[in-house]
Amino acid sequence: MTSSTGISRIIYKPPPLTSAQKVRRARAWAESDVVSRLVTARMHNVGRHRAYPLDAIAAGMFLHALSSPTAFTLAGVTRTLLSASPSDRFALGFPPKTVIRYRPVLSGFHALEDALGVGFFVPHDHELTADPETGEVDECPEGCPFAPASLDEVATGLVQASIPSTWTPPSVVAIDGTDVESAYRARTTNTGTDADDRPAADPDARWAKRTGTDRRPSELYFGYEAHIATYAPEPAGEPLPQLAAGLAMRPGVRDRAGAALGILDALRHVKEVLLDRGYTTSRAENLARPLRERGIAVTMDLHSTQRGVRPGPIAGSLWIDGALYSDALPEPLRQLEPPKIGDTATQKARARELFDKREAYRFTALARHRDERGSQRWKGPALAGHLRCPNTPASMRLGRYLPTARCLRGGNCACGNTVTVRDTDLERDRQPLAWQSTRWALSFNRRSLIEGLNAQLRYQVRNVNRGYFRVPGLVATTLLMAVTLAAHNIERLRGWHLARHQPDPWQVELGEEPSTEPMDRHTWTKGRRRPYRG
C-alpha cells in the first residue's frame, strides 16, 4: 500500500452530452452562416434532387465528430446516422423515412468539398449588370462588399461556427502547426511520382520533416501541416478554455507565414499574435511587414540567426536581440544565453534577471508611429529617465537607485539622443517587448495554450494521427479537420464552464435547461510515492 507525498488536486469531469444535446448542437452548427453559404453554393435548380439535403449531411458529419470517433471516415458517419433514432435523423434535417446509405453520404461530402475548394463569395449589395454585346459583367460601384473567400477563410469560419455568440473572444491568439499525416503512402520520397511515373494516391500531400519528441525521433512524414490558432488571455489574466480559433492547412511544411496571415485575416479582430521561430524566420516582406500593416503586434521567440549585436541607426546605439540599446550597455550584458528547457524555475528566473538589467539601457518610443512616413521617433534611456548619464545633466539628478552609465563627459553618447527608426530597420526581428525579459516571458508563455490544444487533438482527447482521416486531397482533409476542431470546441466549452459551476454557453444559446447531473470526480496527484507506514 502506498501513499503520495506530492500535491493532489481534484479534477471534475462533466457528464457526456446526451444524444439530443449532440443533435441540437450539430444542427445549430449546420445552420450557421458559413455552412449555409457552402450548401447554397452547391444547390441546383435543374436535374435530379439529391437523396439527402447537404445541410443534413453536414449536421451528420458534425454529430459523428461529437461522438469521439476513433477515425473520422465517411463510413463512420454512415454508421453514426444508422445508429441514430428516426426522430434524431429528422432533427438533423433528413426527410422522414430516409434510408441511410453510404454512397449518398459520400456524394454529399464531395459536394461540400467542391464548394469549400471553390470558396463562397460575400454577396453584392447591388444588382449586377453586363454589357449586352460582350456579356462582360460591369464593374462594381465603390464600396461594394463583394469579395471571394479563400480556403483559409472558409475553414476558419467553420471552426468559428462552433463558438456561440454569448462567448466573447479575446483579441490575442497563439498559432502553431501540427503534422497531419496522410493515410496514403507516397510512391517515393520525391514530390509526387516514382520511377514508373505513377502518381501518389494523395496528390496534394508532400514530404515534410517533423521535430522529434519524447514519443518519436525526428523523421519524415507524408501529408499536411495544420496551422491552428487558439485564444490567449492577457498576461496574468483570467484563464480561458483552450478553443480552436482558426485553421489553415498546407501540404507538407510550406508557406507558414501565409497560413498565419490567412487565419488572422479571417479572424479580423486580432490585435496580438504569439508565434514561434517556425514562423518568424520568414522574410520580413512575408510576415513582419504584413503584420505591421494590419496593426497586429507580435510576441515571438528568436532564432539564433535573429540574435546578436548589430550597429544601430545612429552612433552610440546598438541593435541587440531585436531591440535598440545605447552602447553604454555593459559588455557582460550584451551576449546572454537564454534559459534552457530543462532549467528549473529558479534557474530561469536568475537568467532573466540579467536580461531585465538591459531594460535601463533600451530606447523607448517618443512619439506615435508615422504611418505616412513609415517611421517612429525613439528616445534614449537617459532622456526617458531610465538611466543616469553624465552627458544628460537632468538624468544625473534622478535617484541613485537607477544605474549610472560609464559614458565619458562630452563623448559620443546616444543615451540622451532621439532617433528616427524606419519600419524597414531590422523589421523581421523587432517586437514590443525585449526578448527573454520577464515581461516578455510572461507574454510568450501564453503560447503553451496552443501546444496544449495540439496535444489534446493528437493524444489526450482525440487521435488525429495517421489513419484518423482517410480521404485524399488538401480540401477534403481541411473540411474534416475543421469539423473536428469545431466539435472539439463544443466539448471544451461545456467541460470548462461546468467544471467552474458556470452554465454551458451552448445551453444558453439553445435555451436548454441548466445541467443538474453530478460531475465525475477524479483525484490527480503529482509527486513521488513512498510506502505507507500506517
Coordinates of C-alpha atoms in Angstrom, one line a residue:
M1 CA 0.0 0.0 0.0
T2 CA 1.4 3.4 -0.9
S3 CA 0.6 7.0 -0.1
S4 CA 1.6 10.0 -2.1
T5 CA 3.9 12.8 -0.9
G6 CA 3.1 15.1 -3.8
I7 CA 0.5 17.7 -4.5
S8 CA -3.1 16.4 -5.1
R9 CA -5.9 18.2 -6.8
I10 CA -9.4 17.2 -7.7
I11 CA -10.5 17.2 -11.4
Y12 CA -14.2 17.3 -12.2
K13 CA -15.3 15.8 -15.4
P14 CA -18.8 16.8 -16.6
P15 CA -21.2 14.1 -17.8
P16 CA -21.2 13.4 -21.6
L17 CA -23.6 15.1 -23.9
T18 CA -26.9 13.3 -24.4
S19 CA -27.9 12.2 -27.9
A20 CA -30.5 15.0 -28.0
Q21 CA -27.9 17.6 -27.0
K22 CA -25.5 16.4 -29.7
V23 CA -28.2 16.6 -32.3
R24 CA -29.2 20.1 -31.3
R25 CA -25.6 21.3 -31.5
A26 CA -24.9 19.6 -34.8
R27 CA -28.0 21.2 -36.3
A28 CA -27.1 24.6 -34.9
W29 CA -23.6 24.3 -36.5
A30 CA -25.1 23.2 -39.8
E31 CA -27.4 26.3 -39.8
S32 CA -24.6 28.7 -39.3
D33 CA -23.9 31.3 -41.9
V34 CA -20.7 29.7 -43.3
V35 CA -22.2 26.3 -43.7
S36 CA -25.4 27.7 -45.2
R37 CA -23.2 29.5 -47.8
L38 CA -21.4 26.3 -48.7
V39 CA -24.8 24.5 -49.1
T40 CA -26.2 27.3 -51.2
A41 CA -23.1 27.2 -53.5
R42 CA -23.9 23.6 -54.4
M43 CA -27.7 23.9 -54.8
H44 CA -29.0 23.3 -58.3
N45 CA -32.5 24.2 -59.7
V46 CA -32.3 21.6 -62.5
G47 CA -31.7 17.9 -62.6
R48 CA -32.4 15.2 -60.1
H49 CA -32.7 16.2 -56.5
R50 CA -30.1 14.9 -54.0
A51 CA -31.0 11.9 -51.9
Y52 CA -30.1 13.8 -48.7
P53 CA -30.0 17.6 -48.1
L54 CA -26.5 18.9 -47.9
D55 CA -27.1 20.6 -44.6
A56 CA -28.3 17.3 -43.2
I57 CA -25.0 15.7 -44.4
A58 CA -23.1 18.5 -42.7
A59 CA -25.0 18.0 -39.5
G60 CA -24.4 14.3 -39.7
M61 CA -20.7 14.8 -40.0
F62 CA -20.7 17.1 -37.0
L63 CA -22.7 14.5 -35.0
H64 CA -20.1 11.9 -35.8
A65 CA -17.3 14.2 -34.7
L66 CA -19.1 14.8 -31.4
S67 CA -19.2 11.1 -30.8
S68 CA -15.4 11.0 -30.2
P69 CA -14.7 8.5 -33.1
T70 CA -11.5 6.5 -33.4
A71 CA -11.4 7.6 -37.0
F72 CA -13.3 10.3 -39.0
T73 CA -14.4 8.4 -42.1
L74 CA -17.4 8.7 -44.3
A75 CA -18.2 5.1 -43.4
G76 CA -18.2 6.1 -39.8
V77 CA -20.5 9.0 -40.5
T78 CA -22.9 6.5 -42.2
R79 CA -22.8 4.2 -39.2
T80 CA -23.5 7.1 -36.8
L81 CA -26.5 8.1 -38.8
L82 CA -27.8 4.5 -39.0
S83 CA -27.5 4.2 -35.2
A84 CA -29.4 7.5 -34.6
S85 CA -33.1 7.3 -34.0
P86 CA -35.6 8.4 -36.7
S87 CA -36.5 11.4 -34.7
D88 CA -32.8 12.4 -34.3
R89 CA -32.3 12.0 -38.1
F90 CA -35.3 14.2 -38.7
A91 CA -34.0 16.8 -36.3
L92 CA -30.7 16.7 -38.2
G93 CA -32.5 17.6 -41.4
F94 CA -33.2 14.2 -43.1
P95 CA -36.6 13.7 -44.6
P96 CA -38.9 11.2 -42.7
K97 CA -38.4 7.5 -43.5
T98 CA -35.0 8.3 -45.1
V99 CA -33.0 5.1 -45.7
I100 CA -29.3 5.9 -44.8
R101 CA -26.8 4.6 -47.4
Y102 CA -23.1 5.1 -47.8
R103 CA -23.0 6.4 -51.4
P104 CA -25.4 9.4 -50.9
V105 CA -23.4 10.4 -47.8
L106 CA -20.2 10.2 -49.8
S107 CA -21.8 12.2 -52.6
G108 CA -22.9 14.9 -50.2
F109 CA -19.4 15.1 -48.7
H110 CA -17.9 15.6 -52.2
A111 CA -20.4 18.3 -52.9
L112 CA -19.3 20.2 -49.7
E113 CA -15.7 19.5 -50.6
D114 CA -16.2 21.1 -54.0
A115 CA -17.9 24.2 -52.5
L116 CA -15.1 24.5 -50.0
G117 CA -12.4 24.3 -52.7
V118 CA -14.0 27.0 -54.8
G119 CA -14.9 29.2 -51.9
F120 CA -18.1 31.1 -51.4
F121 CA -18.4 34.8 -52.0
V122 CA -19.5 37.8 -50.0
P123 CA -22.6 38.8 -51.9
H124 CA -23.0 42.1 -53.9
D125 CA -25.1 44.8 -52.4
H126 CA -26.5 45.9 -55.8
E127 CA -27.9 44.4 -59.0
L128 CA -25.4 43.0 -61.4
T129 CA -25.3 44.5 -64.9
A130 CA -23.5 43.4 -68.0
D131 CA -22.5 44.6 -71.5
P132 CA -25.2 43.3 -73.9
E133 CA -22.7 42.8 -76.7
T134 CA -19.8 41.2 -74.9
G135 CA -21.6 39.7 -71.9
E136 CA -18.9 41.1 -69.6
V137 CA -20.1 42.0 -66.1
D138 CA -19.8 45.7 -65.3
E139 CA -17.5 46.8 -62.5
C140 CA -19.0 47.1 -59.0
P141 CA -19.6 50.6 -57.7
E142 CA -17.3 51.9 -55.0
G143 CA -18.0 50.4 -51.6
C144 CA -19.4 47.1 -52.8
P145 CA -18.5 44.4 -50.2
F146 CA -18.2 41.6 -52.9
A147 CA -15.1 39.5 -52.3
P148 CA -14.1 35.9 -52.8
A149 CA -13.3 33.8 -49.7
S150 CA -10.2 31.7 -49.6
L151 CA -9.9 28.2 -48.3
D152 CA -8.3 29.6 -45.0
E153 CA -11.3 31.9 -44.5
V154 CA -13.9 29.2 -45.0
A155 CA -12.0 26.7 -42.8
T156 CA -11.7 29.3 -40.1
G157 CA -15.4 30.2 -40.5
L158 CA -16.3 26.5 -40.0
V159 CA -14.3 26.5 -36.8
Q160 CA -15.8 29.8 -35.6
A161 CA -19.3 28.5 -36.1
S162 CA -18.8 26.3 -33.1
I163 CA -18.3 29.3 -30.8
P164 CA -21.7 30.7 -29.6
S165 CA -22.4 34.4 -29.8
T166 CA -22.7 34.6 -26.0
W167 CA -19.0 33.9 -25.6
T168 CA -16.8 36.9 -26.2
P169 CA -13.4 36.0 -27.6
P170 CA -10.2 38.0 -26.7
S171 CA -8.1 39.8 -29.3
V172 CA -4.9 37.7 -28.7
V173 CA -4.2 34.4 -30.5
A174 CA -1.4 31.9 -30.5
I175 CA -0.7 30.0 -33.7
D176 CA 1.3 26.8 -34.2
G177 CA 1.4 23.9 -36.7
T178 CA 0.9 20.2 -36.2
D179 CA 1.6 17.5 -38.7
V180 CA -1.4 15.7 -40.2
E181 CA -0.1 12.5 -41.8
S182 CA -1.9 11.3 -44.9
A183 CA -3.4 7.8 -44.7
Y184 CA -2.0 7.1 -48.2
R185 CA 1.6 6.2 -48.9
A186 CA 3.7 8.2 -51.3
R187 CA 5.3 6.4 -54.2
T188 CA 8.8 7.7 -53.3
T189 CA 10.3 10.5 -51.2
N190 CA 10.2 13.0 -54.1
T191 CA 7.4 15.4 -54.9
G192 CA 4.9 13.0 -56.4
T193 CA 5.9 10.3 -58.8
D194 CA 8.1 7.2 -58.7
A195 CA 10.3 5.7 -61.4
D196 CA 7.2 4.3 -63.2
D197 CA 5.6 7.8 -63.2
R198 CA 2.8 6.5 -61.1
P199 CA 1.1 9.4 -59.3
A200 CA 0.8 9.4 -55.5
A201 CA -2.6 8.3 -54.1
D202 CA -2.9 11.6 -52.3
P203 CA -1.8 14.1 -55.0
D204 CA -1.8 17.2 -52.7
A205 CA 0.3 15.7 -49.8
R206 CA 4.0 16.4 -49.6
W207 CA 7.0 15.1 -47.7
A208 CA 8.0 17.1 -44.7
K209 CA 10.1 16.8 -41.5
R210 CA 8.6 16.8 -38.1
T211 CA 10.6 17.6 -34.9
G212 CA 11.4 14.8 -32.6
T213 CA 9.6 14.4 -29.2
D214 CA 9.7 12.0 -26.3
R215 CA 7.3 9.9 -28.3
R216 CA 9.3 9.6 -31.5
P217 CA 12.5 10.8 -33.1
S218 CA 12.8 13.4 -35.9
E219 CA 11.6 11.9 -39.1
L220 CA 10.0 12.5 -42.4
Y221 CA 6.2 12.1 -43.0
F222 CA 3.9 12.4 -46.0
G223 CA 1.0 14.6 -45.5
Y224 CA 0.0 18.1 -44.4
E225 CA 0.6 20.7 -41.7
A226 CA -2.5 22.0 -39.8
H227 CA -1.9 25.6 -38.6
I228 CA -4.2 26.1 -35.7
A229 CA -4.9 29.3 -33.7
T230 CA -6.2 29.4 -30.1
Y231 CA -7.3 32.3 -28.0
A232 CA -4.9 33.6 -25.3
P233 CA -5.7 35.8 -22.3
E234 CA -3.8 38.9 -21.3
P235 CA -0.6 38.3 -19.3
A236 CA -1.6 37.3 -15.8
G237 CA -5.2 37.5 -16.9
E238 CA -8.1 35.2 -16.2
P239 CA -7.7 31.7 -17.7
L240 CA -9.6 30.7 -20.9
P241 CA -10.8 27.4 -22.3
Q242 CA -8.4 26.0 -25.0
L243 CA -10.5 26.6 -28.1
A244 CA -9.5 26.4 -31.7
A245 CA -10.0 29.8 -33.2
G246 CA -8.9 29.3 -36.8
L247 CA -7.4 26.7 -39.2
A248 CA -5.2 26.8 -42.3
M249 CA -3.9 23.6 -44.0
R250 CA -0.8 23.4 -46.1
P251 CA 0.8 20.5 -48.0
G252 CA 4.0 19.4 -46.1
V253 CA 5.9 22.2 -44.3
R254 CA 5.2 25.1 -46.7
D255 CA 4.0 28.7 -46.6
R256 CA 3.9 29.0 -42.8
A257 CA 3.8 32.8 -43.0
G258 CA 0.9 32.7 -45.5
A259 CA -1.0 30.3 -43.3
A260 CA -0.7 32.5 -40.2
L261 CA -1.8 35.6 -42.2
G262 CA -4.7 33.6 -43.7
I263 CA -6.0 32.8 -40.2
L264 CA -5.5 36.4 -38.9
D265 CA -7.3 37.9 -41.9
A266 CA -10.3 35.5 -41.4
L267 CA -10.5 36.4 -37.6
R268 CA -10.3 40.2 -38.3
H269 CA -10.4 41.3 -34.7
V270 CA -6.9 40.1 -33.6
K271 CA -4.6 42.7 -32.1
E272 CA -1.7 40.5 -31.0
V273 CA -0.3 37.1 -32.1
L274 CA 2.1 34.8 -30.4
L275 CA 4.5 32.9 -32.8
D276 CA 7.5 30.6 -32.5
R277 CA 10.6 30.5 -34.7
G278 CA 8.9 28.3 -37.3
Y279 CA 7.1 31.4 -38.4
T280 CA 9.3 34.4 -37.5
T281 CA 12.3 33.3 -39.6
S282 CA 10.2 34.1 -42.7
R283 CA 11.3 37.0 -44.8
A284 CA 10.2 40.4 -43.4
E285 CA 8.0 41.1 -46.5
N286 CA 6.2 37.8 -46.0
L287 CA 5.3 38.2 -42.3
A288 CA 6.6 41.0 -40.2
R289 CA 5.6 43.7 -42.7
P290 CA 2.1 42.4 -43.3
L291 CA 1.5 42.1 -39.6
R292 CA 2.6 45.7 -39.1
E293 CA 0.4 46.9 -41.9
R294 CA -2.6 45.1 -40.3
G295 CA -1.8 46.7 -36.9
I296 CA -1.1 43.3 -35.2
A297 CA 1.6 43.2 -32.6
V298 CA 3.8 40.1 -32.3
T299 CA 5.4 38.4 -29.4
M300 CA 7.9 35.8 -30.7
D301 CA 10.9 33.7 -29.9
L302 CA 14.1 34.5 -31.8
H303 CA 16.1 32.1 -33.8
S304 CA 19.9 32.1 -33.4
T305 CA 20.1 34.0 -36.8
Q306 CA 17.9 36.7 -35.4
R307 CA 20.0 37.3 -32.3
G308 CA 23.3 39.0 -31.7
V309 CA 24.8 42.6 -31.7
R310 CA 24.5 44.8 -34.7
P311 CA 25.2 48.5 -35.3
G312 CA 22.3 50.9 -34.5
P313 CA 20.8 53.6 -36.7
I314 CA 23.0 56.4 -35.1
A315 CA 26.4 56.5 -33.5
G316 CA 26.3 55.2 -29.9
S317 CA 23.4 52.8 -30.4
L318 CA 23.2 49.0 -30.9
W319 CA 20.7 46.5 -32.1
I320 CA 20.8 43.6 -29.6
D321 CA 18.4 40.6 -29.9
G322 CA 15.9 42.7 -31.9
A323 CA 15.9 45.7 -29.5
L324 CA 17.6 49.1 -29.7
Y325 CA 20.1 50.0 -26.9
S326 CA 22.6 52.6 -26.0
D327 CA 26.2 51.3 -26.3
A328 CA 26.6 52.3 -22.7
L329 CA 25.2 48.8 -22.1
P330 CA 27.9 46.9 -20.1
E331 CA 29.8 44.3 -22.1
P332 CA 28.7 41.3 -19.9
L333 CA 25.0 42.1 -20.7
R334 CA 25.4 42.1 -24.5
Q335 CA 25.8 38.4 -25.1
L336 CA 23.4 36.5 -22.9
E337 CA 22.3 32.9 -23.1
P338 CA 18.5 32.3 -22.8
P339 CA 17.2 29.8 -20.2
K340 CA 17.2 26.1 -21.3
I341 CA 14.1 24.0 -21.5
G342 CA 15.3 21.7 -18.7
D343 CA 16.2 24.5 -16.3
T344 CA 14.3 24.9 -13.0
A345 CA 12.1 27.8 -12.3
T346 CA 14.8 29.3 -10.1
Q347 CA 17.5 29.0 -12.8
K348 CA 15.2 30.6 -15.4
A349 CA 14.4 33.5 -13.1
R350 CA 18.1 34.1 -12.4
A351 CA 18.8 34.1 -16.2
R352 CA 16.0 36.6 -16.8
E353 CA 17.3 38.9 -14.1
L354 CA 20.3 39.5 -16.4
F355 CA 18.0 40.2 -19.4
D356 CA 16.0 42.6 -17.2
K357 CA 19.1 44.6 -16.4
R358 CA 19.2 45.6 -20.1
E359 CA 15.9 47.4 -19.8
A360 CA 17.5 50.5 -18.3
Y361 CA 19.6 51.0 -21.4
R362 CA 16.9 50.4 -24.0
F363 CA 15.4 53.1 -26.3
T364 CA 11.7 53.8 -25.8
A365 CA 9.1 55.3 -28.1
L366 CA 8.9 59.1 -28.1
A367 CA 6.0 59.6 -30.5
R368 CA 3.3 57.6 -32.2
H369 CA 4.1 55.7 -35.3
R370 CA 4.0 57.9 -38.5
D371 CA 2.2 55.7 -41.0
E372 CA 2.6 58.1 -43.9
R373 CA 6.4 58.2 -43.4
G374 CA 6.9 54.6 -42.3
S375 CA 8.9 55.5 -39.2
Q376 CA 8.8 56.3 -35.5
R377 CA 10.7 58.5 -33.1
W378 CA 12.6 56.9 -30.2
K379 CA 14.3 58.5 -27.2
G380 CA 17.5 57.4 -25.4
P381 CA 17.3 55.8 -21.9
A382 CA 18.7 58.9 -20.1
L383 CA 16.1 61.1 -21.9
A384 CA 13.4 58.7 -20.8
G385 CA 14.5 58.8 -17.2
H386 CA 15.6 55.1 -17.0
L387 CA 19.4 55.7 -16.9
R388 CA 21.7 58.3 -15.3
C389 CA 24.3 59.6 -17.9
P390 CA 26.8 62.5 -17.4
N391 CA 26.1 63.7 -20.9
T392 CA 22.4 64.3 -19.9
P393 CA 22.7 66.5 -16.8
A394 CA 19.0 66.2 -16.0
S395 CA 19.3 62.5 -15.7
M396 CA 22.1 62.8 -13.0
R397 CA 19.6 64.5 -10.7
L398 CA 17.5 61.3 -10.7
G399 CA 17.6 58.8 -7.9
R400 CA 20.7 56.7 -7.3
Y401 CA 18.6 53.6 -7.5
L402 CA 19.0 54.0 -11.3
P403 CA 22.1 52.6 -12.9
T404 CA 24.7 55.2 -14.0
A405 CA 26.3 54.9 -17.5
R406 CA 30.0 54.9 -17.7
C407 CA 30.0 57.4 -20.6
L408 CA 32.7 60.0 -20.8
R409 CA 31.5 63.6 -20.5
G410 CA 31.5 65.1 -23.9
G411 CA 32.0 61.7 -25.6
N412 CA 30.0 60.2 -28.5
C413 CA 27.0 59.1 -26.4
A414 CA 23.4 58.3 -27.5
C415 CA 21.9 58.0 -24.0
G416 CA 20.2 61.4 -24.3
N417 CA 19.5 61.5 -28.0
T418 CA 16.5 60.8 -30.1
V419 CA 16.5 58.8 -33.3
T420 CA 14.1 58.1 -36.1
V421 CA 13.7 54.3 -36.7
R422 CA 12.4 53.3 -40.1
D423 CA 10.0 50.4 -40.3
T424 CA 12.4 48.6 -42.5
D425 CA 15.2 48.7 -39.9
L426 CA 15.6 45.1 -38.7
E427 CA 11.9 44.7 -39.2
R428 CA 11.9 40.9 -39.1
D429 CA 13.4 40.7 -35.6
R430 CA 11.7 43.6 -33.7
Q431 CA 8.9 43.2 -31.2
P432 CA 7.4 45.4 -28.5
L433 CA 8.9 43.6 -25.5
A434 CA 12.6 42.9 -25.1
W435 CA 13.4 39.3 -25.8
Q436 CA 13.8 37.0 -22.8
S437 CA 12.9 39.7 -20.3
T438 CA 10.5 38.8 -17.5
R439 CA 7.7 40.7 -19.2
W440 CA 8.4 39.0 -22.5
A441 CA 8.4 35.6 -20.8
L442 CA 5.0 36.3 -19.1
S443 CA 3.6 37.2 -22.5
F444 CA 5.2 34.5 -24.6
N445 CA 4.4 31.7 -22.2
R446 CA 0.8 32.0 -23.2
R447 CA 1.8 30.2 -26.4
S448 CA 1.8 27.0 -24.4
L449 CA -2.0 27.1 -24.8
I450 CA -1.8 26.2 -28.5
E451 CA 0.7 23.4 -27.7
G452 CA -1.7 22.0 -25.2
L453 CA -4.5 22.2 -27.7
N454 CA -2.5 20.2 -30.2
A455 CA -1.7 17.6 -27.6
Q456 CA -5.4 17.2 -26.9
L457 CA -6.1 16.7 -30.5
R458 CA -3.2 14.3 -31.1
Y459 CA -3.1 12.2 -27.9
Q460 CA -5.1 13.2 -24.9
V461 CA -8.7 13.7 -26.1
R462 CA -8.6 12.6 -29.8
N463 CA -6.3 10.7 -32.0
V464 CA -5.7 12.9 -35.0
N465 CA -2.8 10.8 -36.3
R466 CA -2.2 8.7 -39.4
G467 CA -5.5 6.9 -40.3
Y468 CA -7.8 9.3 -38.5
F469 CA -8.7 10.9 -41.8
R470 CA -8.9 8.6 -44.8
V471 CA -9.6 10.9 -47.7
P472 CA -7.1 12.2 -50.2
G473 CA -6.6 15.8 -51.0
L474 CA -6.0 19.1 -49.3
V475 CA -9.6 20.4 -49.4
A476 CA -11.1 17.2 -48.2
T477 CA -8.6 16.9 -45.3
T478 CA -9.3 20.6 -44.4
L479 CA -13.0 20.0 -44.3
L480 CA -12.7 17.0 -41.9
M481 CA -10.1 18.9 -39.8
A482 CA -12.4 21.9 -39.5
V483 CA -15.3 19.8 -38.4
T484 CA -13.1 18.0 -35.9
L485 CA -11.9 21.3 -34.4
A486 CA -15.5 22.6 -34.2
A487 CA -16.7 19.5 -32.4
H488 CA -13.7 19.8 -30.0
N489 CA -14.7 23.4 -29.2
I490 CA -18.2 22.3 -28.3
E491 CA -16.9 19.8 -25.8
R492 CA -14.2 22.1 -24.3
L493 CA -16.6 24.9 -23.8
R494 CA -19.0 22.6 -21.9
G495 CA -16.3 20.9 -19.8
W496 CA -14.5 24.2 -18.9
H497 CA -17.6 26.0 -17.8
L498 CA -19.4 23.2 -15.9
A499 CA -16.2 22.4 -14.0
R500 CA -16.3 26.0 -12.8
H501 CA -20.1 25.8 -12.0
Q502 CA -20.9 28.1 -14.8
P503 CA -23.6 27.5 -17.5
D504 CA -22.5 25.9 -20.7
P505 CA -22.6 28.7 -23.4
W506 CA -24.3 26.4 -25.8
Q507 CA -27.0 25.7 -23.2
V508 CA -27.7 29.4 -23.0
E509 CA -27.5 29.8 -26.8
L510 CA -30.0 26.9 -27.5
G511 CA -32.3 27.7 -24.5
E512 CA -31.6 24.4 -22.8
E513 CA -32.3 23.7 -19.1
P514 CA -29.1 24.0 -16.9
S515 CA -27.3 20.7 -16.3
T516 CA -28.1 19.2 -12.9
E517 CA -26.2 15.9 -13.3
P518 CA -23.3 15.5 -10.8
M519 CA -19.8 15.6 -12.3
D520 CA -17.4 12.7 -12.1
R521 CA -14.7 13.4 -9.6
H522 CA -11.1 12.3 -10.2
T523 CA -8.0 12.9 -7.9
W524 CA -4.7 13.7 -9.6
T525 CA -1.5 13.5 -7.6
K526 CA 1.9 14.9 -8.6
G527 CA 5.0 13.8 -6.8
R528 CA 6.9 10.8 -5.8
R529 CA 5.3 7.9 -3.8
R530 CA 6.6 6.3 -0.7
P531 CA 5.5 3.2 1.3
Y532 CA 2.6 3.7 3.6
R533 CA 3.7 3.2 7.2
G534 CA 0.4 3.5 8.9

